[in-house]
CSV table of C-alpha atoms in Angstrom, one decimal:
chain,number,residue,atom,x,y,z
A,1,MET,CA,160.6,-68.9,401.8
A,2,THR,CA,160.6,-67.8,405.4
A,3,ALA,CA,157.6,-65.7,406.5
A,4,VAL,CA,158.5,-62.4,408.1
A,5,PRO,CA,156.5,-61.9,411.3
A,6,ALA,CA,154.3,-58.8,411.3
A,7,GLY,CA,155.2,-56.0,413.7
A,8,PRO,CA,153.1,-55.0,416.6
A,9,ALA,CA,149.8,-53.2,415.7
A,10,LEU,CA,149.7,-49.5,416.3
A,11,PRO,CA,147.4,-48.2,419.0
A,12,PRO,CA,144.2,-46.8,417.6
A,13,ALA,CA,145.1,-43.2,418.4
A,14,GLN,CA,148.4,-43.5,416.4
A,15,ALA,CA,146.7,-45.3,413.5
A,16,GLU,CA,144.2,-42.5,413.2
A,17,GLY,CA,147.0,-40.0,413.3
A,18,LEU,CA,148.7,-41.6,410.3
A,19,THR,CA,145.5,-41.6,408.1
A,20,THR,CA,143.8,-38.3,409.1
A,21,VAL,CA,145.1,-35.0,407.6
A,22,ASP,CA,143.8,-31.8,409.1
A,23,PRO,CA,142.2,-29.6,406.3
A,24,VAL,CA,144.1,-26.5,405.4
A,25,ARG,CA,142.4,-23.4,406.8
A,26,LEU,CA,143.0,-20.3,404.7
A,27,PRO,CA,142.7,-16.8,406.2
A,28,ARG,CA,139.8,-14.8,405.0
A,29,SER,CA,142.1,-12.4,403.2
A,30,ALA,CA,143.3,-15.2,400.9
A,31,ILE,CA,140.2,-14.8,398.7
A,32,PHE,CA,141.4,-11.3,397.6
A,33,ALA,CA,145.0,-12.4,396.8
A,34,ASP,CA,143.7,-15.6,395.1
A,35,ALA,CA,141.1,-13.7,393.1
A,36,VAL,CA,143.7,-11.3,391.8
A,37,VAL,CA,145.8,-14.2,390.7
A,38,ILE,CA,142.9,-15.8,388.8
A,39,ALA,CA,141.9,-12.5,387.3
A,40,ARG,CA,145.5,-11.9,386.0
A,41,ARG,CA,145.4,-15.4,384.5
A,42,ASN,CA,142.2,-14.7,382.7
A,43,LEU,CA,143.4,-11.3,381.5
A,44,ALA,CA,146.6,-12.8,380.3
A,45,ARG,CA,144.6,-15.3,378.3
A,46,ILE,CA,142.7,-12.4,376.6
A,47,ALA,CA,146.0,-10.7,375.8
A,48,ARG,CA,147.4,-13.9,374.2
A,49,THR,CA,144.2,-14.3,372.1
A,50,PRO,CA,143.3,-10.8,371.2
A,51,GLN,CA,140.6,-12.0,368.8
A,52,LEU,CA,138.5,-12.6,371.8
A,53,LEU,CA,138.5,-8.9,372.6
A,54,VAL,CA,138.1,-7.9,368.9
A,55,PHE,CA,135.0,-10.0,368.4
A,56,ALA,CA,133.6,-8.7,371.7
A,57,THR,CA,133.8,-5.1,370.4
A,58,ILE,CA,132.6,-5.8,366.9
A,59,GLN,CA,129.0,-6.6,367.9
A,60,PRO,CA,128.3,-3.4,369.9
A,61,VAL,CA,130.0,-1.3,367.2
A,62,MET,CA,127.6,-2.9,364.7
A,63,PHE,CA,124.6,-2.1,366.9
A,64,VAL,CA,125.7,1.5,367.1
A,65,LEU,CA,126.1,1.9,363.3
A,66,LEU,CA,123.0,-0.1,362.5
A,67,PHE,CA,120.6,1.9,364.8
A,68,ARG,CA,122.3,5.2,364.2
A,69,TYR,CA,122.2,5.2,360.4
A,70,VAL,CA,119.7,2.5,359.4
A,71,PHE,CA,116.9,2.5,362.0
A,72,GLY,CA,117.7,5.9,363.6
A,73,GLY,CA,115.8,7.9,361.0
A,74,ALA,CA,112.6,6.0,361.6
A,75,ILE,CA,112.8,6.1,365.5
A,76,HIS,CA,111.7,9.3,367.1
A,77,VAL,CA,112.2,10.0,370.8
A,78,PRO,CA,110.6,13.2,372.2
A,79,GLY,CA,112.8,15.8,373.7
A,80,ILE,CA,116.2,14.2,372.8
A,81,SER,CA,118.2,13.5,369.7
A,82,TYR,CA,118.2,9.8,368.9
A,83,VAL,CA,122.0,9.4,369.1
A,84,ASN,CA,122.1,10.8,372.6
A,85,PHE,CA,119.2,8.4,373.5
A,86,LEU,CA,120.9,5.4,371.8
A,87,ILE,CA,124.5,5.5,373.1
A,88,PRO,CA,123.7,5.2,376.9
A,89,GLY,CA,121.5,2.2,376.0
A,90,VAL,CA,124.2,0.6,374.0
A,91,ILE,CA,126.7,1.1,376.8
A,92,VAL,CA,124.3,-0.9,379.1
A,93,GLN,CA,123.7,-3.5,376.4
A,94,THR,CA,127.4,-3.9,375.9
A,95,VAL,CA,128.2,-4.7,379.5
A,96,VAL,CA,125.1,-7.0,379.7
A,97,PHE,CA,126.2,-9.0,376.6
A,98,GLY,CA,129.8,-8.9,377.9
A,99,ALA,CA,128.7,-10.5,381.2
A,100,THR,CA,127.7,-13.7,379.2
A,101,SER,CA,131.3,-14.4,378.6
A,102,THR,CA,131.6,-15.4,382.2
A,103,ALA,CA,129.4,-18.5,381.5
A,104,VAL,CA,131.4,-19.4,378.4
A,105,GLY,CA,134.8,-19.0,380.1
A,106,LEU,CA,133.9,-21.0,383.2
A,107,SER,CA,132.3,-23.8,381.1
A,108,GLN,CA,135.4,-23.9,378.9
A,109,ASP,CA,137.7,-24.2,382.0
A,110,MET,CA,135.5,-27.0,383.3
A,111,SER,CA,135.7,-28.8,379.9
A,112,ASN,CA,139.5,-28.4,379.8
A,113,GLY,CA,140.0,-29.6,383.4
A,114,ILE,CA,141.4,-26.3,384.7
A,115,ILE,CA,138.7,-26.1,387.4
A,116,ASP,CA,139.8,-29.5,388.7
A,117,ARG,CA,143.4,-28.2,389.0
A,118,PHE,CA,142.2,-25.1,390.8
A,119,ARG,CA,140.2,-27.3,393.2
A,120,SER,CA,143.3,-29.3,394.0
A,121,LEU,CA,145.2,-26.2,395.1
A,122,PRO,CA,145.2,-24.7,398.6
A,123,MET,CA,143.2,-21.6,397.5
A,124,SER,CA,139.9,-20.1,398.3
A,125,ARG,CA,136.9,-21.7,396.6
A,126,SER,CA,135.3,-18.3,396.0
A,127,ALA,CA,138.4,-16.9,394.4
A,128,VAL,CA,138.0,-18.8,391.1
A,129,LEU,CA,134.6,-17.2,390.5
A,130,ALA,CA,135.6,-13.8,391.9
A,131,GLY,CA,138.7,-13.8,389.7
A,132,ARG,CA,136.7,-14.7,386.6
A,133,THR,CA,134.1,-12.0,387.2
A,134,ILE,CA,136.8,-9.4,388.0
A,135,ALA,CA,138.6,-10.2,384.7
A,136,ASP,CA,135.3,-9.8,382.8
A,137,LEU,CA,134.7,-6.5,384.6
A,138,VAL,CA,138.1,-5.2,383.4
A,139,ARG,CA,137.4,-6.2,379.9
A,140,ASN,CA,134.0,-4.5,380.1
A,141,VAL,CA,135.8,-1.3,381.1
A,142,PHE,CA,137.8,-1.4,377.9
A,143,VAL,CA,134.8,-2.1,375.8
A,144,VAL,CA,132.7,0.7,377.4
A,145,LEU,CA,135.4,3.2,376.8
A,146,LEU,CA,135.6,2.1,373.2
A,147,MET,CA,131.8,2.5,372.8
A,148,ILE,CA,132.1,6.0,374.1
A,149,VAL,CA,134.7,6.8,371.5
A,150,VAL,CA,132.6,5.3,368.8
A,151,GLY,CA,129.5,7.1,370.1
A,152,MET,CA,131.2,10.5,370.0
A,153,ALA,CA,132.4,9.7,366.5
A,154,VAL,CA,128.8,9.4,365.4
A,155,GLY,CA,127.5,12.5,367.2
A,156,PHE,CA,127.0,11.5,370.9
A,157,ARG,CA,127.9,14.1,373.5
A,158,PHE,CA,128.0,14.3,377.3
A,159,HIS,CA,125.8,17.2,378.3
A,160,ASN,CA,125.9,16.9,382.1
A,161,GLY,CA,129.6,17.3,383.1
A,162,PHE,CA,132.5,15.0,383.8
A,163,GLY,CA,131.3,13.7,387.3
A,164,PRO,CA,128.0,12.4,386.1
A,165,ALA,CA,129.6,10.9,383.0
A,166,VAL,CA,132.0,8.8,385.3
A,167,ALA,CA,129.0,7.9,387.5
A,168,ALA,CA,127.1,6.7,384.4
A,169,VAL,CA,130.0,4.4,383.4
A,170,PHE,CA,130.1,3.1,387.0
A,171,VAL,CA,126.4,2.3,387.0
A,172,ALA,CA,126.6,0.3,383.8
A,173,LEU,CA,129.6,-1.6,385.0
A,174,LEU,CA,128.0,-2.4,388.3
A,175,LEU,CA,125.0,-4.0,386.6
A,176,GLY,CA,127.3,-5.9,384.3
A,177,TYR,CA,129.3,-7.2,387.2
A,178,ALA,CA,126.2,-8.3,389.0
A,179,LEU,CA,125.0,-10.2,386.0
A,180,SER,CA,128.4,-11.9,385.6
A,181,TRP,CA,127.5,-13.9,388.7
A,182,VAL,CA,124.2,-15.0,387.1
A,183,PHE,CA,126.2,-16.3,384.2
A,184,ALA,CA,128.8,-17.8,386.5
A,185,LEU,CA,126.1,-20.0,387.8
A,186,ILE,CA,124.9,-20.9,384.3
A,187,GLY,CA,128.5,-21.7,383.2
A,188,LEU,CA,128.9,-24.1,386.2
A,189,THR,CA,125.6,-25.8,385.4
A,190,VAL,CA,125.7,-26.5,381.7
A,191,ALA,CA,127.8,-29.2,380.0
A,192,ASP,CA,129.9,-27.3,377.4
A,193,PRO,CA,130.9,-23.8,376.2
A,194,GLU,CA,128.5,-23.9,373.2
A,195,THR,CA,125.5,-24.7,375.5
A,196,ALA,CA,126.7,-22.0,377.9
A,197,GLN,CA,126.7,-19.4,375.2
A,198,LEU,CA,123.2,-20.3,374.1
A,199,ALA,CA,122.0,-20.5,377.7
A,200,GLY,CA,123.5,-17.1,378.4
A,201,PHE,CA,121.9,-15.3,375.5
A,202,LEU,CA,118.5,-16.9,375.9
A,203,PRO,CA,117.3,-14.8,378.8
A,204,ILE,CA,119.3,-11.7,377.8
A,205,PHE,CA,117.8,-11.1,374.4
A,206,PRO,CA,114.2,-10.5,375.5
A,207,LEU,CA,115.5,-8.4,378.5
A,208,VAL,CA,117.6,-6.1,376.2
A,209,PHE,CA,115.1,-5.7,373.4
A,210,ALA,CA,112.0,-5.3,375.7
A,211,SER,CA,113.7,-2.4,377.4
A,212,SER,CA,114.5,1.3,376.9
A,213,VAL,CA,117.9,0.5,375.4
A,214,PHE,CA,116.9,1.2,371.7
A,215,VAL,CA,113.4,2.7,371.8
A,216,SER,CA,111.1,4.6,374.2
A,217,ILE,CA,109.0,2.4,376.4
A,218,GLN,CA,105.9,4.5,375.6
A,219,SER,CA,106.1,3.1,372.0
A,220,MET,CA,105.5,-0.4,373.3
A,221,PRO,CA,102.1,-2.1,373.9
A,222,GLY,CA,100.5,-1.3,377.2
A,223,TRP,CA,100.7,-4.8,378.6
A,224,LEU,CA,104.5,-4.7,378.0
A,225,GLN,CA,105.3,-1.3,379.4
A,226,ALA,CA,105.1,-2.2,383.0
A,227,PHE,CA,107.6,-5.0,382.6
A,228,ALA,CA,109.9,-3.0,380.4
A,229,LYS,CA,109.9,0.0,382.7
A,230,ASN,CA,110.8,-1.9,385.9
A,231,GLN,CA,113.3,-4.5,384.7
A,232,PRO,CA,117.0,-3.9,385.6
A,233,ILE,CA,118.3,-3.2,382.1
A,234,SER,CA,115.7,-0.4,381.5
A,235,ARG,CA,116.4,1.1,384.9
A,236,ALA,CA,120.2,1.1,384.2
A,237,ALA,CA,119.7,2.5,380.7
A,238,ASP,CA,117.5,5.3,382.0
A,239,THR,CA,120.0,6.1,384.8
A,240,VAL,CA,122.9,6.3,382.4
A,241,ARG,CA,120.8,8.4,380.0
A,242,ALA,CA,119.9,10.9,382.8
A,243,LEU,CA,123.5,11.1,384.0
A,244,THR,CA,124.8,11.8,380.5
A,245,GLU,CA,122.0,14.0,379.2
A,246,GLY,CA,120.6,15.6,382.4
A,247,GLY,CA,117.2,15.1,384.1
A,248,PRO,CA,115.8,13.3,387.1
A,249,VAL,CA,118.1,10.5,388.2
A,250,ALA,CA,117.3,9.5,391.8
A,251,THR,CA,114.5,7.0,391.2
A,252,ASN,CA,116.2,5.1,388.4
A,253,LEU,CA,119.5,5.2,390.2
A,254,THR,CA,118.0,3.8,393.4
A,255,TRP,CA,116.2,1.0,391.4
A,256,THR,CA,119.5,0.1,389.6
A,257,LEU,CA,121.4,-0.1,392.8
A,258,LEU,CA,118.7,-2.2,394.4
A,259,TRP,CA,118.6,-4.6,391.4
A,260,SER,CA,122.4,-4.9,391.3
A,261,THR,CA,122.6,-5.5,395.1
A,262,ALA,CA,119.8,-8.1,395.0
A,263,ILE,CA,121.3,-10.0,392.1
A,264,LEU,CA,124.7,-10.1,393.9
A,265,ALA,CA,123.1,-11.2,397.2
A,266,VAL,CA,121.3,-14.1,395.5
A,267,PHE,CA,123.7,-15.3,392.9
A,268,ILE,CA,127.0,-15.1,394.6
A,269,PRO,CA,126.1,-17.7,397.2
A,270,LEU,CA,124.3,-19.9,394.6
A,271,ALA,CA,127.4,-19.8,392.3
A,272,VAL,CA,129.8,-20.6,395.1
A,273,ARG,CA,127.6,-23.4,396.3
A,274,ARG,CA,127.4,-24.8,392.8
A,275,TYR,CA,131.2,-24.6,392.4
A,276,ARG,CA,131.8,-26.6,395.5
A,277,LYS,CA,129.6,-29.4,394.0
A,278,VAL,CA,131.0,-29.7,390.5
């Protein structure tokens, strides 16, 4: 067999040109379009599996009925009927528990290889996380509206007008959205969806129950009151309660906005950095 002589070697500059590919630079506006696409994908998944939404609403409804008709008679809150004290707290609790689904959803996408497919596409890295949190925010809107309907069915009423009522819903959703980024980081860190669910609920349970969601902080031991009064869930619950029932709102609203802004400022960069490393 006759050997075929090799062709002349390419100059170094041409050889580098054949092996080097310039990275695709996406415009800054791409994150918004890509995030909307990812959010629509996640919302479509909820629409195709409605049991996800059903089970997400059963738990807060059970909390409303349990505390309204089982524990409510034994809980006394000065100056306000218990049902009007309870429902604003349950609204905050609902969005906080709903935020944990961000961790489960991202962990499930990682386990199924969807995240790897997203990483191979020419799309913004932040859009995957933004789309996930936006979808969970939209779902929280639906669940909060349902909680308001359930609350009104058991005796809850807005006493401060339509504008403050809308502001109350916005405050609760803002805190829920901020916490979604905390759980996005958790979902990208743990190994599987089951672990993500446990890891998400572990810090949330003490924060929810050691707060003003279900009972007055004054009924707690003195050593616990300082923590319960100043943590973000209590501040949000007190803000929503003041906006729906009436009363001083400025201090609690300011603290809620500060907590939400601080959580977003810390955990958005951490979650995006973690996503780039997985």
